[in-house]
Short mmCIF file of C-alpha atoms and ligand atoms in Angstrom, two decimals:
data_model
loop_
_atom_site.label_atom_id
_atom_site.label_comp_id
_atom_site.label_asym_id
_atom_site.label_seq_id
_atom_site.Cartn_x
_atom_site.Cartn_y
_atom_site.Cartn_z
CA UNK A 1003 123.10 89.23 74.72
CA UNK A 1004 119.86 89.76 73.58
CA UNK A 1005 119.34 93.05 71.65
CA UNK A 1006 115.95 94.60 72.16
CA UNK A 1007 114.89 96.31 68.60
CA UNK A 1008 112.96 99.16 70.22
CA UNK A 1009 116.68 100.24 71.21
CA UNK A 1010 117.54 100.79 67.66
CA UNK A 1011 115.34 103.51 66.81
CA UNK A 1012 114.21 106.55 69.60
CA UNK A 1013 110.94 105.69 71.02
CA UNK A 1014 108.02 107.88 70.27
CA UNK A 1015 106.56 107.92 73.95
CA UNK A 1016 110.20 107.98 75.34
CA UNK A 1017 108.93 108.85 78.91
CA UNK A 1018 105.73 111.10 78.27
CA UNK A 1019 103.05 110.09 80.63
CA UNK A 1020 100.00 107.54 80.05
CA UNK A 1021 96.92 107.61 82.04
CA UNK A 1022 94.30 105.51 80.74
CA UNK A 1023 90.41 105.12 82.72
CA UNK A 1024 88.05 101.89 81.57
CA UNK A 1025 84.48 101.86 81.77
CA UNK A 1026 82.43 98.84 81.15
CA UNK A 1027 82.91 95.15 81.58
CA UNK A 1028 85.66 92.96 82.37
CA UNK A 1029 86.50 92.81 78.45
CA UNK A 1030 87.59 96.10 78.65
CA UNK A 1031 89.28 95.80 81.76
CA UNK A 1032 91.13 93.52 79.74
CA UNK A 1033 92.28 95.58 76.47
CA UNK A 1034 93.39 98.21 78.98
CA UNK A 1035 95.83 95.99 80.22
CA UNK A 1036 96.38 95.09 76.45
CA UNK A 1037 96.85 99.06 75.45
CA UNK A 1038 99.01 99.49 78.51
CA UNK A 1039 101.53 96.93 77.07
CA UNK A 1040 101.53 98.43 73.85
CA UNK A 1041 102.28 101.90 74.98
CA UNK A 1042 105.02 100.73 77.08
CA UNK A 1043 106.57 99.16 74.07
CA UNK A 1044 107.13 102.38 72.44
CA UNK A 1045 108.46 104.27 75.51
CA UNK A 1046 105.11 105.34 77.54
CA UNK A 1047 105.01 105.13 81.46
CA UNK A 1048 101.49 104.26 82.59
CA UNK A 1049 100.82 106.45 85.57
CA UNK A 1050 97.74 106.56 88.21
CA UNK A 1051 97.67 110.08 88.06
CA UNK A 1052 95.55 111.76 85.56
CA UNK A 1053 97.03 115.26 86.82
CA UNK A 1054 100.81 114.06 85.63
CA UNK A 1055 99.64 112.38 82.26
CA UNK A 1056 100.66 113.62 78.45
CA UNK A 1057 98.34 111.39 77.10
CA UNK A 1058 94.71 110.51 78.52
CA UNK A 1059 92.68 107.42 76.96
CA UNK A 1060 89.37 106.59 77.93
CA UNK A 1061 88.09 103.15 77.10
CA UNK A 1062 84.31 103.57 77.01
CA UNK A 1063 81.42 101.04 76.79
CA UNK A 1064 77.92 101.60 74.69
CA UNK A 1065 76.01 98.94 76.36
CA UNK A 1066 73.34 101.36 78.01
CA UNK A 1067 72.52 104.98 77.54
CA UNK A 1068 73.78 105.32 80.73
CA UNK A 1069 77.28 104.15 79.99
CA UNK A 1070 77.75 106.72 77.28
CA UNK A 1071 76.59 109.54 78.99
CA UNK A 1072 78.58 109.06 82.34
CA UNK A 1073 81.50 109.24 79.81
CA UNK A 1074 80.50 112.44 77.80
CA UNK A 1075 80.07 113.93 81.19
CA UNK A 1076 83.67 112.86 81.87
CA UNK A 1077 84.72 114.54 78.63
CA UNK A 1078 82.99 117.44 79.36
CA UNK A 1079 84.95 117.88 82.73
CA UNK A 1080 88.47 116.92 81.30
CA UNK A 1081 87.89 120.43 78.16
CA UNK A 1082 89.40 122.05 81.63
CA UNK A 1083 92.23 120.21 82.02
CA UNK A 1084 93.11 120.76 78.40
CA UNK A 1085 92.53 124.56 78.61
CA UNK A 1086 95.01 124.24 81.22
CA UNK A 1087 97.53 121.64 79.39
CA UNK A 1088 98.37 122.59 75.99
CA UNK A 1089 99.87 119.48 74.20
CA UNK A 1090 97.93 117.05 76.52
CA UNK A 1091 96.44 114.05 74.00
CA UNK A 1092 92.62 112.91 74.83
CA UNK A 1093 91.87 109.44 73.42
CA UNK A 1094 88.52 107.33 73.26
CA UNK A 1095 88.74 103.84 72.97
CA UNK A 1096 86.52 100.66 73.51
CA UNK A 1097 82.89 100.49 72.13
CA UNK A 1098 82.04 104.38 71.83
CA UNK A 1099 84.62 104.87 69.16
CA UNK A 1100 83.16 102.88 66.07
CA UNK A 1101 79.56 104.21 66.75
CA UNK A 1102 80.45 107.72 67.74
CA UNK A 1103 83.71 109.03 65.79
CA UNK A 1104 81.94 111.79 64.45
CA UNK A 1105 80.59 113.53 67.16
CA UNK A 1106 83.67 112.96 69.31
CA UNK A 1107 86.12 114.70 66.89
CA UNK A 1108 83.59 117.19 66.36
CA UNK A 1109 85.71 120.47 68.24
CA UNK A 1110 83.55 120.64 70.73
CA UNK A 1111 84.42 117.33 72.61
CA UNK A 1112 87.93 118.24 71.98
CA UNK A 1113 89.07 114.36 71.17
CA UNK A 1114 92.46 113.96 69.70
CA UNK A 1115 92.20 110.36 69.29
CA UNK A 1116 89.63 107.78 67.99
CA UNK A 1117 90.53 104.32 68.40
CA UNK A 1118 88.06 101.28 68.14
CA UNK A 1119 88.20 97.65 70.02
CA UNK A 1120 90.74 95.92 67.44
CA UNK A 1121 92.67 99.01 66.17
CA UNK A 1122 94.87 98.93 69.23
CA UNK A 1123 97.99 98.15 67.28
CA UNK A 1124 98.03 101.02 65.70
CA UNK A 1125 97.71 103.83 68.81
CA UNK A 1126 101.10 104.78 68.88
CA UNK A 1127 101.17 106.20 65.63
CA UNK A 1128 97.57 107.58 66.18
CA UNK A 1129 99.11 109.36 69.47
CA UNK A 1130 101.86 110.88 67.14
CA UNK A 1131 99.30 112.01 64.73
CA UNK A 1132 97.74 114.18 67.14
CA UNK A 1133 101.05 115.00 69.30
CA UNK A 1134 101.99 116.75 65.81
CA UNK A 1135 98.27 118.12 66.15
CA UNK A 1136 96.18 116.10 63.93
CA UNK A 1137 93.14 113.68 64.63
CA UNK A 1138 94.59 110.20 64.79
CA UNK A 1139 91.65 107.82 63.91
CA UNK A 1140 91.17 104.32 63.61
CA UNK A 1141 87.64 102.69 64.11
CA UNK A 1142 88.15 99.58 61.25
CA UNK A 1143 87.09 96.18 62.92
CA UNK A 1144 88.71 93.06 62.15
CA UNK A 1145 88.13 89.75 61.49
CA UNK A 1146 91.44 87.91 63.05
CA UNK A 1147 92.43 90.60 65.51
CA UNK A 1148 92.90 88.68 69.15
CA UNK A 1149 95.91 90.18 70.37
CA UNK A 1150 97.12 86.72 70.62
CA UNK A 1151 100.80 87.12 71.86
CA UNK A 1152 100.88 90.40 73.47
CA UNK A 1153 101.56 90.46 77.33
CA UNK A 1154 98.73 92.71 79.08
CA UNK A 1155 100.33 94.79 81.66
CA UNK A 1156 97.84 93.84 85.41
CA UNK A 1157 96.95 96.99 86.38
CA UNK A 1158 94.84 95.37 89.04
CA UNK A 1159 98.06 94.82 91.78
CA UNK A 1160 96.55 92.13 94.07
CA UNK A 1161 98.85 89.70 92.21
CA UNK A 1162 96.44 86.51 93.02
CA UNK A 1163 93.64 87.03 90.12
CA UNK A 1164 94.02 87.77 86.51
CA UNK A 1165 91.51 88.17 83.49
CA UNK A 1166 92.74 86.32 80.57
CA UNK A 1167 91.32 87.21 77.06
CA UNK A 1168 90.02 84.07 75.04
CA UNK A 1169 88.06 85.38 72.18
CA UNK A 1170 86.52 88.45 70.95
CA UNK A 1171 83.54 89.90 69.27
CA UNK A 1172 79.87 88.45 69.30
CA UNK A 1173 77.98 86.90 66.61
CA UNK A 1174 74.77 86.16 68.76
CA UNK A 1175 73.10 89.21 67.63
CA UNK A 1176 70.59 89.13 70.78
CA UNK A 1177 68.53 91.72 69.43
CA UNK A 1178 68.74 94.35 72.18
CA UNK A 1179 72.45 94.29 72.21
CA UNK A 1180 75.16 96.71 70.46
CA UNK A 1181 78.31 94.54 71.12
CA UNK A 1182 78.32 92.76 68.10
CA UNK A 1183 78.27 96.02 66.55
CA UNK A 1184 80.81 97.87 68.45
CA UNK A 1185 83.47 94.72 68.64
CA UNK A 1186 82.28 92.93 65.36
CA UNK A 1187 82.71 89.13 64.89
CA UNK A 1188 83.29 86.49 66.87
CA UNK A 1189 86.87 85.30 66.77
CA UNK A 1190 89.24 82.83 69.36
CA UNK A 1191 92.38 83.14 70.63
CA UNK A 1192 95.24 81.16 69.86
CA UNK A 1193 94.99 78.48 72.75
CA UNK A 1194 98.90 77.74 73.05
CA UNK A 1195 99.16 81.92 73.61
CA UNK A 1196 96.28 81.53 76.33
CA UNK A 1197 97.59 78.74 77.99
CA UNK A 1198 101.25 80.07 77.83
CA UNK A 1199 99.54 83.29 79.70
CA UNK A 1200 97.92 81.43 81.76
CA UNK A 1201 101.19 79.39 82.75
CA UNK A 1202 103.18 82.70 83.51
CA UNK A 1203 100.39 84.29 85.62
CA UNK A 1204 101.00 80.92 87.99
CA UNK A 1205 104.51 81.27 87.69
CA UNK A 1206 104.52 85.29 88.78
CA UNK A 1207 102.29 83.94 91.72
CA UNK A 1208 99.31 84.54 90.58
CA UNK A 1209 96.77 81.84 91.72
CA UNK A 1210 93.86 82.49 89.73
CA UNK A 1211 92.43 83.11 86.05
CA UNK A 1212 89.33 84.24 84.71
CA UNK A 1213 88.73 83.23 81.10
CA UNK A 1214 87.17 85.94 79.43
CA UNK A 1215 84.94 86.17 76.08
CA UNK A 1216 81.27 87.28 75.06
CA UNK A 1217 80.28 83.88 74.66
CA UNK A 1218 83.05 82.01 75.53
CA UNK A 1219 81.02 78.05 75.21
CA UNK A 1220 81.30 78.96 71.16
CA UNK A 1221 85.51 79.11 71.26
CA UNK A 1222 86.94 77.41 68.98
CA UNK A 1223 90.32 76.79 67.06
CA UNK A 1224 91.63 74.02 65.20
CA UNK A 1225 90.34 70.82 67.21
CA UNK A 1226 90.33 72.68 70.43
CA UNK A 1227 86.66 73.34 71.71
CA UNK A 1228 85.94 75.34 75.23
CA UNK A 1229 86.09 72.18 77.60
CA UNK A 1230 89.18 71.59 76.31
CA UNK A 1231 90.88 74.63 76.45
CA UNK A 1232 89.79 75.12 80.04
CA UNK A 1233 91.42 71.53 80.72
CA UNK A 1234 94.65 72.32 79.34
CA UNK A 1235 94.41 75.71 81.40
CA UNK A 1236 93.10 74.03 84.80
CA UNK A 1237 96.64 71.74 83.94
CA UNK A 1238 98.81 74.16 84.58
CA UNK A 1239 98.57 73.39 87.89
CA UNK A 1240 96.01 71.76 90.82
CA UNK A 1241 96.82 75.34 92.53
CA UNK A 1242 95.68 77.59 89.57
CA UNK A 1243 91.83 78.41 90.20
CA UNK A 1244 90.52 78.68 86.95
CA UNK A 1245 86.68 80.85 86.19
CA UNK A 1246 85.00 82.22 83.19
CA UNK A 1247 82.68 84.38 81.63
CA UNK A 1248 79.87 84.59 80.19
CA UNK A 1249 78.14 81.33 78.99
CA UNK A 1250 75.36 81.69 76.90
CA UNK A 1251 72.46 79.35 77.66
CA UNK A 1252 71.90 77.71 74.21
CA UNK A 1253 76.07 76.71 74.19
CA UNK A 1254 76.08 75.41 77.90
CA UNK A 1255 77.08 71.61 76.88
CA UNK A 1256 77.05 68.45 79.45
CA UNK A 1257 80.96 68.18 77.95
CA UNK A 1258 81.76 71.50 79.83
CA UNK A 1259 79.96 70.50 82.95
CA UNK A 1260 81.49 66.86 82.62
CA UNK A 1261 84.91 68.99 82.00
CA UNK A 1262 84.24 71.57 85.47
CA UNK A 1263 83.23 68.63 87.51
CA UNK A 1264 86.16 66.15 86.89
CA UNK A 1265 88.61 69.25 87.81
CA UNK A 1266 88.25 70.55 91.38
CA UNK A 1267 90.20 73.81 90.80
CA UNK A 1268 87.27 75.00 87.67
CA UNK A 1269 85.31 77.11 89.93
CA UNK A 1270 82.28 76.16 91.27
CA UNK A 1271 80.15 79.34 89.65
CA UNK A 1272 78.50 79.58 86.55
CA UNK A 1273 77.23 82.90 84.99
CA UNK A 1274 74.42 82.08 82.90
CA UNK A 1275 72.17 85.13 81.73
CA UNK A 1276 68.68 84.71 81.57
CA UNK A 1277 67.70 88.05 80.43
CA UNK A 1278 64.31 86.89 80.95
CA UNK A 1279 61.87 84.16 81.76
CA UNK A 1280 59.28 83.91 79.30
CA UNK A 1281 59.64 81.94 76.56
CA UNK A 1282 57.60 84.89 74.19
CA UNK A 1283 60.27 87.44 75.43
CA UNK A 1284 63.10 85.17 74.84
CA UNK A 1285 62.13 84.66 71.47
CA UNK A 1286 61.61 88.93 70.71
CA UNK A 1287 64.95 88.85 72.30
CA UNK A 1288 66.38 86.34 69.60
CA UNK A 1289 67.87 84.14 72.88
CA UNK A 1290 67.54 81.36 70.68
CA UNK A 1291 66.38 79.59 73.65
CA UNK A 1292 63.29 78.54 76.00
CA UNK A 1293 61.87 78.83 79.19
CA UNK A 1294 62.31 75.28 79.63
CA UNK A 1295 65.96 74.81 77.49
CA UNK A 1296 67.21 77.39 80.36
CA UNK A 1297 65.66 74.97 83.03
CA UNK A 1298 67.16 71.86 81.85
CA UNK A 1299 70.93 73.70 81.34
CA UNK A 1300 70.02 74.52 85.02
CA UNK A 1301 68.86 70.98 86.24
CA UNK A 1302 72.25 69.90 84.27
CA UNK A 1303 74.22 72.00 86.18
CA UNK A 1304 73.22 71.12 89.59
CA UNK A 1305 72.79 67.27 88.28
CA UNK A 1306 77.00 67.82 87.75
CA UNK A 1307 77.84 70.38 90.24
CA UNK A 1308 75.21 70.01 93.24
CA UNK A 1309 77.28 73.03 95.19
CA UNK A 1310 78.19 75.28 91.99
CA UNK A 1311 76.82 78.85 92.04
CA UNK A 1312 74.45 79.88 89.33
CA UNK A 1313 74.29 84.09 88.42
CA UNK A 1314 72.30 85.94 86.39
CA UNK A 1315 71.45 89.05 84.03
CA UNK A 1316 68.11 90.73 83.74
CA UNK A 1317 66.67 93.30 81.57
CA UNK A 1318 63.41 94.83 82.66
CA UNK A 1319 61.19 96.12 80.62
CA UNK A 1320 62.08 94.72 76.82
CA UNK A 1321 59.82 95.96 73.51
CA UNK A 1322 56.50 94.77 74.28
CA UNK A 1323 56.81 93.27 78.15
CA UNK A 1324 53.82 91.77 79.75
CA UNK A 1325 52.84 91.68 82.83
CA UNK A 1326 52.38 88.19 82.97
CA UNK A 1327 56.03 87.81 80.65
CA UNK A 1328 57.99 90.14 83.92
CA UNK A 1329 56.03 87.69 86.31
CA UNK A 1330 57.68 84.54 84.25
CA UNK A 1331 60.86 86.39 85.18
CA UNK A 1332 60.52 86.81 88.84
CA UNK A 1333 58.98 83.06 88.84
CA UNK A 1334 62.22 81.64 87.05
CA UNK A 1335 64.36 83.75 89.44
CA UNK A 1336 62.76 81.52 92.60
CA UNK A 1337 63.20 78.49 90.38
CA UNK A 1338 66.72 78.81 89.75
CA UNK A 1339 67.48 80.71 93.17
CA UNK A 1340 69.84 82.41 91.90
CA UNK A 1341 73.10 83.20 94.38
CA UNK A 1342 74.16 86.78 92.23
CA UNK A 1343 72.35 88.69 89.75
CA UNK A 1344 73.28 91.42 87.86
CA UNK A 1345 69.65 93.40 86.51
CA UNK A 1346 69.30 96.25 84.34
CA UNK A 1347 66.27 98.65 82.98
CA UNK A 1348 66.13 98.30 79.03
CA UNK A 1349 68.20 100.82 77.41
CA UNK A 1350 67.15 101.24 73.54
CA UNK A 1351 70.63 100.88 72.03
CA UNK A 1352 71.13 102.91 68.28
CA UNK A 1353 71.76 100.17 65.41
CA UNK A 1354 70.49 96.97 67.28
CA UNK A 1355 67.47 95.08 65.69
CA UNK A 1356 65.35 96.08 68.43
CA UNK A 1357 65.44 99.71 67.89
CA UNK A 1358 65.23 99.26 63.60
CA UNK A 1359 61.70 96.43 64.22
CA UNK A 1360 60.83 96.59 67.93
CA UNK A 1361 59.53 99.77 69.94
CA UNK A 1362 60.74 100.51 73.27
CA UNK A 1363 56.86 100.52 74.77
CA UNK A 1364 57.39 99.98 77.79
CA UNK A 1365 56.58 103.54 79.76
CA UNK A 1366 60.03 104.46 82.34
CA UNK A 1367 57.85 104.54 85.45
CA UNK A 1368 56.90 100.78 84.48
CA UNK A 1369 60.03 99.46 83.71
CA UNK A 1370 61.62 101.25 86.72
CA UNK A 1371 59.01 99.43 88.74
CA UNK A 1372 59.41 95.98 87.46
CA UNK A 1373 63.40 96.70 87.77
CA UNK A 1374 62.43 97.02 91.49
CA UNK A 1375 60.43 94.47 92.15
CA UNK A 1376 63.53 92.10 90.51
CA UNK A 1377 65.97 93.70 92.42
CA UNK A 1378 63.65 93.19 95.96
CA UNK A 1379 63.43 89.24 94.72
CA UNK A 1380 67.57 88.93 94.04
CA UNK A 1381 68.24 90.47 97.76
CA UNK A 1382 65.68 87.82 99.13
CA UNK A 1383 67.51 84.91 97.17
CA UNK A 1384 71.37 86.26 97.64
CA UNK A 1385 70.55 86.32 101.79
CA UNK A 1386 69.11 83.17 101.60
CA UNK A 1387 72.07 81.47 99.39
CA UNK A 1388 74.49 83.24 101.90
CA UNK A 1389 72.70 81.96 104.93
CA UNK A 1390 72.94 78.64 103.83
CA UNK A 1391 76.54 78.71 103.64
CA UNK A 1392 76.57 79.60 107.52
CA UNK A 1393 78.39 76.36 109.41
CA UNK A 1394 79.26 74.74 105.96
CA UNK A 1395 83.11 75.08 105.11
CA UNK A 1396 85.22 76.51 102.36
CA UNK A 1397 88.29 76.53 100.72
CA UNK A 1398 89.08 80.55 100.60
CA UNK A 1399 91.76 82.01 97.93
CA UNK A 1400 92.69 85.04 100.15
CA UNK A 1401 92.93 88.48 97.78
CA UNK A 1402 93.88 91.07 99.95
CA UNK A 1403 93.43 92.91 103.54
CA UNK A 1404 89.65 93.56 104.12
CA UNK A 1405 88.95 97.08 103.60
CA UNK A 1406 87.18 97.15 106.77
CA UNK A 1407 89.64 96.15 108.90
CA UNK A 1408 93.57 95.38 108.46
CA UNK A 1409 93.78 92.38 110.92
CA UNK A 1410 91.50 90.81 108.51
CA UNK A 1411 91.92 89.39 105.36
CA UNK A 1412 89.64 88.93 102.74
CA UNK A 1413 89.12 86.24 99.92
CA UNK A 1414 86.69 83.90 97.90
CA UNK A 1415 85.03 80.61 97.97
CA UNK A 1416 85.46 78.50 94.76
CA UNK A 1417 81.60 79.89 94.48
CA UNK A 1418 83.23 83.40 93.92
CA UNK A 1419 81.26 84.56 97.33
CA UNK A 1420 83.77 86.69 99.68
CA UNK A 1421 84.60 85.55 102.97
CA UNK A 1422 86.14 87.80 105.64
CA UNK A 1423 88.34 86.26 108.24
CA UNK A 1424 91.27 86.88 111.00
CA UNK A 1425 94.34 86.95 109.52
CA UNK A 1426 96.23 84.63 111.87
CA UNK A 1427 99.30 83.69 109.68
CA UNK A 1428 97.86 83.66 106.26
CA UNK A 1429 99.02 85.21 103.46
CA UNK A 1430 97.62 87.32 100.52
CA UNK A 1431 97.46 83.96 97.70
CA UNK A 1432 97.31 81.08 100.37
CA UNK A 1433 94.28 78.93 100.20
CA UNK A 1434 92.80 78.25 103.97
CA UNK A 1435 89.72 76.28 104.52
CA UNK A 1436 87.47 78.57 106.62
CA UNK A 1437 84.28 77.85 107.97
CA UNK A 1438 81.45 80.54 107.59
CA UNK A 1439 80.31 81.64 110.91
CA UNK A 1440 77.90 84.66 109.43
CA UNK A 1441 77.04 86.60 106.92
CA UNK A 1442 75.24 89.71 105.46
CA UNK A 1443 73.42 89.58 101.76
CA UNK A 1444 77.14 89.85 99.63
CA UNK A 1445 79.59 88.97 102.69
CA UNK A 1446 80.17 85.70 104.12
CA UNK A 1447 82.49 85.75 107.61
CA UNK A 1448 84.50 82.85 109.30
CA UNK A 1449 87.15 81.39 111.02
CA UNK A 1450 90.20 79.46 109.40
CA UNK A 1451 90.48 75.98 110.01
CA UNK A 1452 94.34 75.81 110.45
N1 5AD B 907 69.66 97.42 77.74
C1 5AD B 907 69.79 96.90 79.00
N2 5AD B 907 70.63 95.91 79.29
C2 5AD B 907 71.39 95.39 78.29
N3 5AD B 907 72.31 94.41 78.28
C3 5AD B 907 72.79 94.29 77.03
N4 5AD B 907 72.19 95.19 76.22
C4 5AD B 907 71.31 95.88 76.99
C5 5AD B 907 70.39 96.93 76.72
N5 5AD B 907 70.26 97.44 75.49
C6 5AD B 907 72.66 93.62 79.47
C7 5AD B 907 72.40 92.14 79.25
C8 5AD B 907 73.78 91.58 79.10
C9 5AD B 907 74.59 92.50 79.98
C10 5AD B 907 76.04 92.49 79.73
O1 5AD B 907 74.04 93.76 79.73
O2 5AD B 907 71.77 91.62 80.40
O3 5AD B 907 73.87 90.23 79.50
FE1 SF4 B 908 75.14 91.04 73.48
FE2 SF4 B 908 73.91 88.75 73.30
FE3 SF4 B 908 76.44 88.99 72.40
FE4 SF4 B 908 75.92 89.07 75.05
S1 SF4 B 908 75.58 87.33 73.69
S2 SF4 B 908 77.23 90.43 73.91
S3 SF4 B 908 73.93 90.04 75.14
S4 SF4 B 908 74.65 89.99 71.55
#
């Protein structure tokens, strides 16, 4: 018999309630799942209701002013709840912590707990801390933290898809960007640990991972590189869809592409930001890359992959933006034709080169505009890329029920586009070649095959 230690000593959480709410990008998505498993260890029950919980975390994300403020709104609303729960624990985690500790313990926010990307570890005992009404804070980054061999709970339930953590931190310093700020230095994963995830995922039934990191083309430990580690993951089985996220242009090697094209189940979709098209821009942005560089990665791409998705990010209206520089962005946009994008206003970010050396000129009514005009382009290109697909057939990983409409079911092509279908027979996790019959500008519909 196997004894479990936590039964040797009483557990600190021993049943109190955890609700925890993430902001931000899939990363975070992520270390909630990470937190989640931590918690549990020491006697927590994660619950869906924030009215039942003892303890309420908020992972946050500093990425845009935006971001931050939809989550000091949040705060603002939750001083009730305390008012009304004496003894209830409010935490902030994620990328808000390290830049903002002060403020948030300041009385007025009413935070109990500060806790920063790699400090997870410790939460329990900062939890204590304030269940015995202190502060508990922790905002110290590390170096080696990866939360290498700890089992994230899935909080997302479909039971097909999983994100899989490979690396964290950034060391790109693009010079509008906080992140390596709030999550420090770039550091991999353990690959055995990832793989080993990855390999007990497939075995729970899950039929799909998405390898996660800031830059994941720069992993690296011991001899293994990224191709390889997303061989030995794609191994695991022929059945196991395997994605990732986010490639930086200037890392985007032929080996990778060689890699994703001699494996049919490496998805078909490649998110490769831009930011912007001009080469002048690219540079103010430290991008370390061209116009052209982008081009050729893209050229490479469909040279490899001639039916692999490309998608995008876009910041409008950078420190000193041109006319003619946002016109190199919507003419690289048709270029590439890109199938997704995901396009943002420039948000001056506290701490990033940019706001220390380059001004944020660009009047709001401007930027707003030329974040418009982007936007208009990327609905003309997604509808046309979804058209195309219309009579052309797909291999679908079905996710779930469609939320429209129960006899349906609802999946995604290897291109990570969603396809609506009948249900017929199938099954949430089979894979049934559809072919596309219609579609709107983010839906594709069809009709399975078999
Ligand atoms: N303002 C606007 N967008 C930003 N991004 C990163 N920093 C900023 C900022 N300060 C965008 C980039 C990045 C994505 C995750 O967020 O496009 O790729
Ligand atoms: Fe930010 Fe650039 Fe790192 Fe992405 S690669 S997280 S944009 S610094």
């Amino acid at each position: 018999m196997t004894v479990n230690v936590n039964t040797l000593r009483p557990l600190a959480g021993s049943g109190r309630k955890l609700y925890i709410e993430t902001y931000g990008c899939q990363m975070n998505v992520g270390d909630t799942e990470i937190v989640v498993s931590l918690m549990q260890r020491e006697g927590y029950v994660y619950t869906e209701r924030m009215e039942d919980a003892d303890v309420i975390l908020i992972n946050t994300c500093s990425i845009r002013d935006n971001a931050e403020q939809r989550i000091w709104g949040r705060l603002a609303e939750l001083k009730g709840l305390r008012r009304r729960r004496p003894g209830l624990v409010v935490g902030i985690l994620g990328c808000m912590a390290e830049r903002l500790r002060e403020k948030l313990l300041d009385g007025a926010t009413g935070v109990d707990v500060v806790a920063g990307p790699d400090a997870y570890r410790d939460l329990p005992r900062l939890v204590r801390e304030a269940e015995a009404g202190g502060k508990g804070v922790n905002v110290l980054l590390s170096t080696e933290e990866t939360y290498a061999e700890i089992a994230p709970v899935r909080l997302d339930r479909n039971g097909v898809s999983a994100f899989v953590a490979i690396m964290r931190g950034c060391n790109n310093y693009c010079s509008y960007c906080v992140v390596p700020y709030t999550r420090g230095r770039e550091r991999s994963r353990d690959a055995s640990t990832i793989v080993a995830e990855a390999q007990s995922l497939f075995d729970n039934g899950y039929r799909e991972v998405t390898l996660l990191g800031q830059n994941v083309n720069s992993y690296r430990t011991g001899d293994v590189d990224f191709p390889e580690l997303l061989r030995r993951v794609a191994s695991v089985s022929p059945l196991l869809r395997v994605r990732f996220a986010t490639s930086h242009p200037k890392d985007m090697s032929d080996r990778l592409l060689e890699t994703m094209a001699s494996m049919p189940n490496i998805c078909r979709s490649i998110h490769l930001p831009a930011q912007s098209g001009a080469t002048t821009m690219l540079e103010r942005m430290n991008r370390k890359y061209t116009r052209e560089w982008y081009l050729g990665r893209i050229a490479a791409i469909r040279r490899y992959m001639p039916d692999c998705s490309i998608t995008t990010d876009l910041i409008a209206g950078f420190s000193g933006e041109t006319e003619e520089e946002h016109r190199e962005t919507l003419s690289l946009m048709r270029e590439v034709g890109y199938d997704f994008a995901y396009m943002f206003k420039y948000s001056e970010r506290p701490g990033t080169y940019a706001q220390r050396h380059l001004p944020d000129d660009v009047p709001d009514d401007v930027k707003s505009r030329r974040l418009q005009e982007i936007i208009a382009l990327q609905n003309e290109l997604g509808l046309a890329s979804y058209r195309r697909d219309v009579g052309r057939e797909f291999e679908v990983l079905v996710e779930g029920e469609s939320k429209r409409d129960a006899n349906q079911l609802s999946g995604r092509t290897s291109q990570n586009k969603v396809v609506v279908f009948d249900r017929g027979e199938h099954r949430v996790g089979d894979y049934v070649r559809v072919r596309i019959t219609g579609c709107t500008a983010a839906t594709l519909f069809g009709e399975a095959l078999e």
